[in-house]
Amino acid sequence: MRENHYRKFKKRNSKKIKIFFVMSVLVIIFLVDNSRVSLARILFYQTMPRYTNFFENYNLIGIENQIISNFDINQISEDFIINRYQNIIGINDISILDNVTEDFTSYVSSFDLHFSYEDIEDLRNVNILLNRFFSMDSRTGIVDKYLDIDYFLTSNLQIEITNEPQVLIFHTHAASEFFIDSPNNINLDYGIVGVGSTLSYILTNTYGINVLHYRGVYDRIDGVVVRSGAYERIEPSIRNILENYPSIQLVLDLHRDGVPESSNPDLFRRNINGHETAMIMFVNGLSSINENGNIRNLSNIPNNYVRTNLALSFNLQMAFSNRFPGLTRRIYLTPFRYINHLRPLSSLVEVGTQISTMQEAHNAMQPLAYIIYSVVFANN
């Protein structure tokens, strides 16, 4: 009798042990998976600063309906951009856009800063210029020579349109930057890469600019998102592209910003003529750091094009202020370099946030394309 009782007791406890073991394994998997997300989020917010809203009570001017793209989610596909060449420089996901026929150039007017003499005089004061156009990471080392309004206004940013590729668009964080309503985070066209396709298409389709859109992924390793080191991993490929296409003069690293999940989405979008449109922000890395008031150049990440990078961002920002006031956040200055050191006309561009919708992000590409054309290509 005692032996039978022992067997039943052992059987019951063996079953409990198995259940406990299975539950423990499931809990561990859950914690590891979520800790990976949490760790990625912590690393993300430590390297990409949290921004605040600088635009309140803006009254947007009337803008033509045609300036906002009518993005259709059903049009997204791997064939969204026209692939003219295959296996180019050994990388299959590069595409060059052909010129196509539809023409909206009648909606493009001459670019004019509308500066008065008093405005220019005010902006010669570095503090006024900094406060009006820029915000920055507290670690950023900045000196007066970088913020020179006369240099900004007299810099030659013009590119003559030719039949060769002149604009490179890529995404350092291609695999990790999606939107609040992205159906999944696997198909790149549902994230910032799809937005890059739209920008590429508009620049080519509307303005006749040859664009090379690089869809390479460098922030996902063995199926897992790894943002750390993505800039270092992507740089050799970008160098290779620029060596093979020396005609490229404008380089844009297109991103989707990250903000605290509790942020109000209204702070990062504007309604332009009835269209909800994600706000845009230009980011400049100065390759210098502020150490207790002493500015130290970061010799391990030099950038000889800091001033020209800033001139490009400033003129794009000013053009937005005149044509689409309130659609851009202040230019953000950081100590880092990103990929802005490979061409004088380079910029990191943030489009919306993780709490923006896909529609809002794609809607922002018509204004952005218009401004790029106006500032860099229109005056030839």
Coordinates of C-alpha atoms in Angstrom, one line a residue:
M1 CA 0.0 0.0 0.0
R2 CA 2.8 2.4 1.0
E3 CA 4.6 1.5 -2.3
N4 CA 1.5 2.3 -4.4
H5 CA 1.1 5.6 -2.6
Y6 CA 4.7 6.4 -3.2
R7 CA 4.4 5.7 -6.9
K8 CA 1.3 7.9 -7.2
F9 CA 3.1 10.7 -5.3
K10 CA 6.2 10.3 -7.5
K11 CA 4.0 10.4 -10.7
R12 CA 2.1 13.5 -9.6
N13 CA 5.3 15.3 -8.7
S14 CA 7.0 14.2 -11.9
K15 CA 4.1 15.8 -13.8
K16 CA 4.4 19.0 -11.8
I17 CA 8.2 19.1 -12.4
K18 CA 7.6 18.8 -16.2
I19 CA 5.0 21.5 -16.2
F20 CA 7.3 23.8 -14.1
F21 CA 10.2 23.1 -16.4
V22 CA 8.1 23.9 -19.6
M23 CA 6.8 27.1 -18.0
S24 CA 10.3 28.1 -16.9
V25 CA 11.6 27.7 -20.4
L26 CA 8.7 29.8 -21.8
V27 CA 9.3 32.5 -19.2
I28 CA 13.0 32.6 -20.0
I29 CA 12.3 32.8 -23.8
F30 CA 9.9 35.7 -23.1
L31 CA 12.3 37.6 -20.9
V32 CA 15.2 37.2 -23.3
D33 CA 13.2 38.3 -26.3
N34 CA 11.8 41.3 -24.5
S35 CA 15.1 42.2 -22.9
R36 CA 16.6 42.2 -26.4
V37 CA 13.9 44.7 -27.4
S38 CA 14.5 46.7 -24.2
L39 CA 18.2 46.7 -24.7
A40 CA 17.9 47.8 -28.3
R41 CA 15.5 50.5 -27.2
I42 CA 17.9 51.7 -24.4
L43 CA 20.9 51.7 -26.9
F44 CA 18.7 53.6 -29.4
Y45 CA 17.7 56.3 -27.0
Q46 CA 21.2 56.8 -25.8
T47 CA 22.6 57.3 -29.2
M48 CA 19.6 59.1 -30.8
P49 CA 18.5 62.0 -28.5
R50 CA 15.0 62.6 -27.4
Y51 CA 13.6 65.6 -29.2
T52 CA 11.0 68.2 -28.1
N53 CA 8.5 70.1 -30.1
F54 CA 9.7 73.5 -31.2
F55 CA 6.7 74.5 -33.4
E56 CA 3.5 75.8 -31.9
N57 CA 0.5 77.6 -33.3
Y58 CA 1.8 77.7 -36.9
N59 CA -0.6 78.9 -39.5
L60 CA 0.3 77.0 -42.6
I61 CA 0.0 78.9 -45.9
G62 CA -2.2 77.6 -48.7
I63 CA -0.4 75.0 -50.8
E64 CA -1.4 73.4 -54.1
N65 CA -3.1 70.0 -53.7
Q66 CA -0.7 68.5 -56.1
I67 CA 2.4 69.0 -53.9
I68 CA 1.3 66.2 -51.6
S69 CA 1.7 62.6 -52.9
N70 CA -1.3 60.3 -53.0
F71 CA 0.4 57.3 -51.5
D72 CA -1.5 54.0 -52.1
I73 CA -0.6 51.2 -49.7
N74 CA -1.7 48.7 -52.4
Q75 CA 1.0 50.0 -54.8
I76 CA 3.9 48.9 -52.5
S77 CA 5.9 46.0 -54.0
E78 CA 9.4 45.0 -54.6
D79 CA 8.9 46.3 -58.2
F80 CA 8.0 49.8 -57.0
I81 CA 11.1 51.3 -58.4
I82 CA 12.4 50.6 -61.8
N83 CA 15.5 48.4 -61.8
R84 CA 17.6 49.3 -64.9
Y85 CA 20.7 47.4 -64.0
Q86 CA 21.2 44.0 -62.3
N87 CA 24.1 42.9 -60.1
I88 CA 25.6 46.4 -60.2
I89 CA 29.0 46.4 -58.4
G90 CA 28.1 43.1 -56.9
I91 CA 25.1 44.4 -54.9
N92 CA 21.7 43.3 -56.1
D93 CA 19.5 45.8 -54.3
I94 CA 20.8 48.9 -56.0
S95 CA 18.3 50.4 -58.4
I96 CA 18.6 53.4 -60.7
L97 CA 15.5 55.2 -61.7
D98 CA 14.8 56.1 -65.3
N99 CA 13.2 59.4 -66.3
V100 CA 9.5 58.9 -66.9
T101 CA 6.9 61.0 -68.6
E102 CA 4.5 62.5 -66.0
D103 CA 5.4 66.2 -65.5
F104 CA 4.5 68.3 -62.4
T105 CA 7.2 70.9 -63.0
S106 CA 4.6 73.6 -63.6
Y107 CA 4.1 73.7 -59.9
V108 CA 7.7 74.6 -59.2
S109 CA 8.5 78.2 -58.7
S110 CA 11.9 79.9 -58.4
F111 CA 13.5 79.5 -55.0
D112 CA 13.8 82.8 -53.1
L113 CA 14.9 83.1 -49.4
H114 CA 12.9 86.3 -48.9
F115 CA 15.6 87.7 -46.6
S116 CA 15.6 91.3 -45.6
Y117 CA 18.8 93.1 -44.6
E118 CA 17.7 93.2 -41.0
D119 CA 17.2 89.4 -41.1
I120 CA 20.8 88.8 -42.3
E121 CA 22.2 91.2 -39.8
D122 CA 20.4 89.4 -37.0
L123 CA 21.6 86.0 -38.2
R124 CA 25.2 87.1 -38.1
N125 CA 24.9 86.9 -34.3
V126 CA 25.8 83.2 -33.7
N127 CA 23.5 82.9 -30.7
I128 CA 20.5 84.2 -32.7
L129 CA 21.3 81.9 -35.6
L130 CA 21.8 78.9 -33.3
N131 CA 18.5 79.5 -31.3
R132 CA 16.5 80.2 -34.4
F133 CA 17.5 77.2 -36.6
F134 CA 19.3 74.6 -34.4
S135 CA 18.9 72.4 -31.4
M136 CA 21.7 70.2 -30.2
D137 CA 22.9 67.3 -28.0
S138 CA 24.5 68.8 -24.9
R139 CA 27.7 66.8 -25.7
T140 CA 28.1 68.5 -29.1
G141 CA 31.3 70.6 -29.5
I142 CA 30.5 73.6 -31.7
V143 CA 32.6 76.6 -32.6
D144 CA 31.7 79.9 -34.2
K145 CA 33.3 79.1 -37.5
Y146 CA 30.7 76.4 -38.2
L147 CA 27.8 78.8 -37.9
D148 CA 28.6 81.5 -40.4
I149 CA 25.5 82.9 -42.1
D150 CA 27.5 84.5 -44.9
Y151 CA 29.1 81.2 -45.7
F152 CA 25.7 79.5 -45.7
L153 CA 24.2 82.0 -48.1
T154 CA 27.2 82.1 -50.5
S155 CA 27.9 78.4 -50.6
N156 CA 27.7 76.9 -54.1
L157 CA 25.2 74.0 -53.7
Q158 CA 24.2 73.8 -57.3
I159 CA 24.2 70.6 -59.3
E160 CA 23.6 70.6 -63.0
I161 CA 21.2 67.9 -64.1
T162 CA 22.7 65.2 -66.3
N163 CA 21.9 61.7 -67.5
E164 CA 24.2 60.1 -64.9
P165 CA 23.3 59.2 -61.3
Q166 CA 23.6 62.4 -59.2
V167 CA 21.7 61.6 -56.0
L168 CA 22.3 58.6 -53.7
I169 CA 19.6 57.7 -51.2
F170 CA 20.3 54.9 -48.7
H171 CA 19.2 53.8 -45.2
T172 CA 21.7 52.9 -42.5
H173 CA 18.8 51.6 -40.4
A174 CA 16.8 50.0 -43.2
A175 CA 15.6 47.0 -41.2
S176 CA 14.7 48.7 -37.9
E177 CA 12.7 51.8 -38.9
F178 CA 9.0 51.1 -39.5
F179 CA 5.9 53.0 -38.6
I180 CA 3.0 52.6 -36.2
D181 CA 0.8 51.0 -38.9
S182 CA 3.4 49.0 -40.8
P183 CA 1.8 45.6 -41.4
N184 CA 5.1 43.9 -40.5
N185 CA 8.8 44.7 -39.9
I186 CA 10.1 42.2 -42.5
N187 CA 9.0 43.8 -45.8
L188 CA 11.3 46.8 -46.2
D189 CA 8.8 48.7 -48.3
Y190 CA 6.6 49.1 -45.2
G191 CA 9.3 51.1 -43.5
I192 CA 11.7 53.9 -44.2
V193 CA 13.1 52.0 -47.3
G194 CA 9.6 52.3 -48.9
V195 CA 9.6 56.0 -48.2
G196 CA 13.0 56.3 -49.9
S197 CA 11.5 54.6 -52.9
T198 CA 8.8 57.2 -53.0
L199 CA 11.4 60.1 -52.8
S200 CA 13.5 58.5 -55.5
Y201 CA 10.5 58.1 -57.8
I202 CA 9.4 61.7 -57.3
L203 CA 12.8 63.2 -57.9
T204 CA 13.1 61.2 -61.1
N205 CA 9.5 61.3 -62.3
T206 CA 8.8 64.9 -61.5
Y207 CA 12.2 66.7 -61.8
G208 CA 14.2 64.5 -64.2
I209 CA 17.0 63.8 -61.6
N210 CA 18.8 60.5 -61.9
V211 CA 18.6 58.8 -58.5
L212 CA 20.4 55.7 -57.2
H213 CA 18.4 54.1 -54.4
Y214 CA 20.4 51.7 -52.3
R215 CA 18.3 49.2 -50.3
G216 CA 21.1 47.4 -48.5
V217 CA 20.5 46.2 -44.9
Y218 CA 23.2 46.7 -42.3
D219 CA 21.3 46.8 -39.0
R220 CA 20.1 43.1 -39.1
I221 CA 22.4 40.2 -38.5
D222 CA 21.2 36.6 -38.7
G223 CA 17.6 37.8 -38.7
V224 CA 18.1 39.9 -35.5
V225 CA 18.1 43.7 -35.5
V226 CA 21.5 45.1 -34.4
R227 CA 21.7 48.8 -34.8
S228 CA 25.0 49.2 -33.0
G229 CA 27.8 49.4 -35.6
A230 CA 25.5 49.8 -38.6
Y231 CA 27.3 53.0 -39.7
E232 CA 30.6 51.2 -39.7
R233 CA 29.2 48.2 -41.6
I234 CA 27.5 50.3 -44.3
E235 CA 30.3 52.7 -45.0
P236 CA 32.4 50.4 -47.3
S237 CA 29.4 49.8 -49.5
I238 CA 28.6 53.5 -49.8
R239 CA 32.3 54.2 -50.6
N240 CA 32.1 51.5 -53.3
I241 CA 29.0 53.0 -54.8
L242 CA 30.5 56.5 -54.9
E243 CA 33.7 55.2 -56.4
N244 CA 31.8 53.5 -59.2
Y245 CA 29.5 56.5 -59.7
P246 CA 31.6 59.7 -59.2
S247 CA 28.8 61.6 -60.8
I248 CA 26.9 61.3 -57.5
Q249 CA 27.1 64.6 -55.6
L250 CA 24.1 64.6 -53.3
V251 CA 24.1 61.9 -50.6
L252 CA 21.0 61.4 -48.4
D253 CA 20.8 58.9 -45.5
L254 CA 17.0 58.7 -44.9
H255 CA 15.8 57.7 -41.5
R256 CA 12.7 57.5 -39.4
D257 CA 13.2 59.1 -36.0
G258 CA 12.6 57.5 -32.6
V259 CA 10.9 59.3 -29.8
P260 CA 9.4 58.1 -26.4
E261 CA 6.4 55.9 -27.0
S262 CA 4.3 58.2 -24.8
S263 CA 4.9 61.2 -27.2
N264 CA 1.9 62.9 -28.7
P265 CA 1.8 62.1 -32.5
D266 CA 0.4 65.5 -33.2
L267 CA 3.8 67.0 -32.3
F268 CA 5.4 65.3 -35.2
R269 CA 3.0 65.9 -38.1
R270 CA 1.5 68.9 -39.8
N271 CA -1.7 69.2 -41.8
I272 CA -0.9 70.6 -45.2
N273 CA -4.0 71.4 -47.3
G274 CA -5.9 68.5 -45.8
H275 CA -3.1 66.0 -45.8
E276 CA -1.5 64.8 -42.6
T277 CA 2.2 65.0 -43.2
A278 CA 5.2 63.8 -41.1
M279 CA 7.6 66.4 -40.0
I280 CA 11.2 66.4 -41.3
M281 CA 14.4 67.0 -39.5
F282 CA 17.9 67.4 -40.8
V283 CA 20.7 66.1 -38.6
N284 CA 24.3 67.2 -38.7
G285 CA 27.2 65.4 -37.0
L286 CA 30.1 67.8 -36.2
S287 CA 32.8 65.2 -35.3
S288 CA 33.6 67.2 -32.1
I289 CA 32.6 66.9 -28.5
N290 CA 32.2 69.3 -25.6
E291 CA 34.2 68.2 -22.6
N292 CA 33.4 70.6 -19.7
G293 CA 33.6 73.6 -22.0
N294 CA 36.6 72.4 -24.0
I295 CA 35.9 71.5 -27.6
R296 CA 37.8 68.4 -28.8
N297 CA 37.7 67.2 -32.4
L298 CA 37.0 63.5 -32.6
S299 CA 40.1 62.4 -34.6
N300 CA 38.8 58.9 -35.1
I301 CA 35.8 60.1 -37.0
P302 CA 37.0 63.2 -39.0
N303 CA 34.7 65.1 -41.4
N304 CA 36.3 67.7 -43.6
Y305 CA 32.8 68.7 -45.0
V306 CA 31.2 69.8 -41.8
R307 CA 30.7 73.4 -42.9
T308 CA 29.3 72.4 -46.3
N309 CA 27.0 69.8 -44.7
L310 CA 25.7 72.6 -42.5
A311 CA 25.3 75.0 -45.4
L312 CA 23.2 72.3 -47.2
S313 CA 21.0 71.7 -44.1
F314 CA 20.6 75.4 -43.5
N315 CA 19.5 76.2 -47.0
L316 CA 17.1 73.3 -47.1
Q317 CA 15.7 74.4 -43.8
M318 CA 15.3 77.9 -44.9
A319 CA 13.5 76.8 -48.1
F320 CA 11.1 74.7 -46.0
S321 CA 10.5 77.7 -43.8
N322 CA 9.5 79.8 -46.8
R323 CA 7.5 77.2 -48.7
F324 CA 6.2 74.8 -46.0
P325 CA 6.5 76.7 -42.7
G326 CA 6.3 74.4 -39.7
L327 CA 7.0 71.2 -41.6
T328 CA 10.5 70.9 -40.4
R329 CA 11.9 70.5 -36.8
R330 CA 15.0 72.4 -35.9
I331 CA 18.3 71.1 -37.4
Y332 CA 19.8 68.8 -34.8
L333 CA 23.5 68.9 -34.1
T334 CA 25.4 66.0 -32.6
P335 CA 29.0 65.1 -31.9
F336 CA 29.0 62.2 -34.3
R337 CA 29.7 61.9 -38.1
Y338 CA 27.3 59.4 -39.6
I339 CA 28.1 59.1 -43.3
N340 CA 28.2 62.8 -44.0
H341 CA 32.0 62.8 -44.6
L342 CA 32.0 61.1 -48.0
R343 CA 30.5 64.1 -50.0
P344 CA 30.3 67.8 -49.3
L345 CA 26.5 67.7 -50.1
S346 CA 25.5 65.1 -47.6
S347 CA 22.7 65.0 -45.0
L348 CA 21.0 62.7 -42.6
V349 CA 17.2 63.2 -42.9
E350 CA 14.7 62.1 -40.4
V351 CA 11.1 61.5 -41.6
G352 CA 8.5 61.2 -39.0
T353 CA 8.8 58.9 -36.0
Q354 CA 7.8 55.4 -34.9
I355 CA 4.4 56.8 -33.9
S356 CA 3.9 58.3 -37.4
T357 CA 1.8 56.5 -40.0
M358 CA 3.1 55.2 -43.3
Q359 CA 0.8 57.7 -45.1
E360 CA 2.2 60.6 -43.2
A361 CA 5.8 59.7 -44.0
H362 CA 5.1 59.1 -47.7
N363 CA 3.1 62.4 -47.9
A364 CA 6.3 64.2 -46.8
M365 CA 8.2 63.1 -49.8
Q366 CA 6.6 65.5 -52.3
P367 CA 7.5 68.6 -50.2
L368 CA 11.0 67.2 -49.6
A369 CA 11.6 66.4 -53.3
Y370 CA 10.4 69.9 -54.2
I371 CA 12.7 71.5 -51.7
I372 CA 15.7 69.4 -52.8
Y373 CA 15.1 70.4 -56.4
S374 CA 14.5 74.1 -55.6
V375 CA 17.7 74.4 -53.5
V376 CA 20.1 72.2 -55.4
F377 CA 19.0 71.7 -59.0
A378 CA 16.5 74.5 -60.0
N379 CA 18.8 77.4 -60.8
N380 CA 20.9 75.8 -63.5

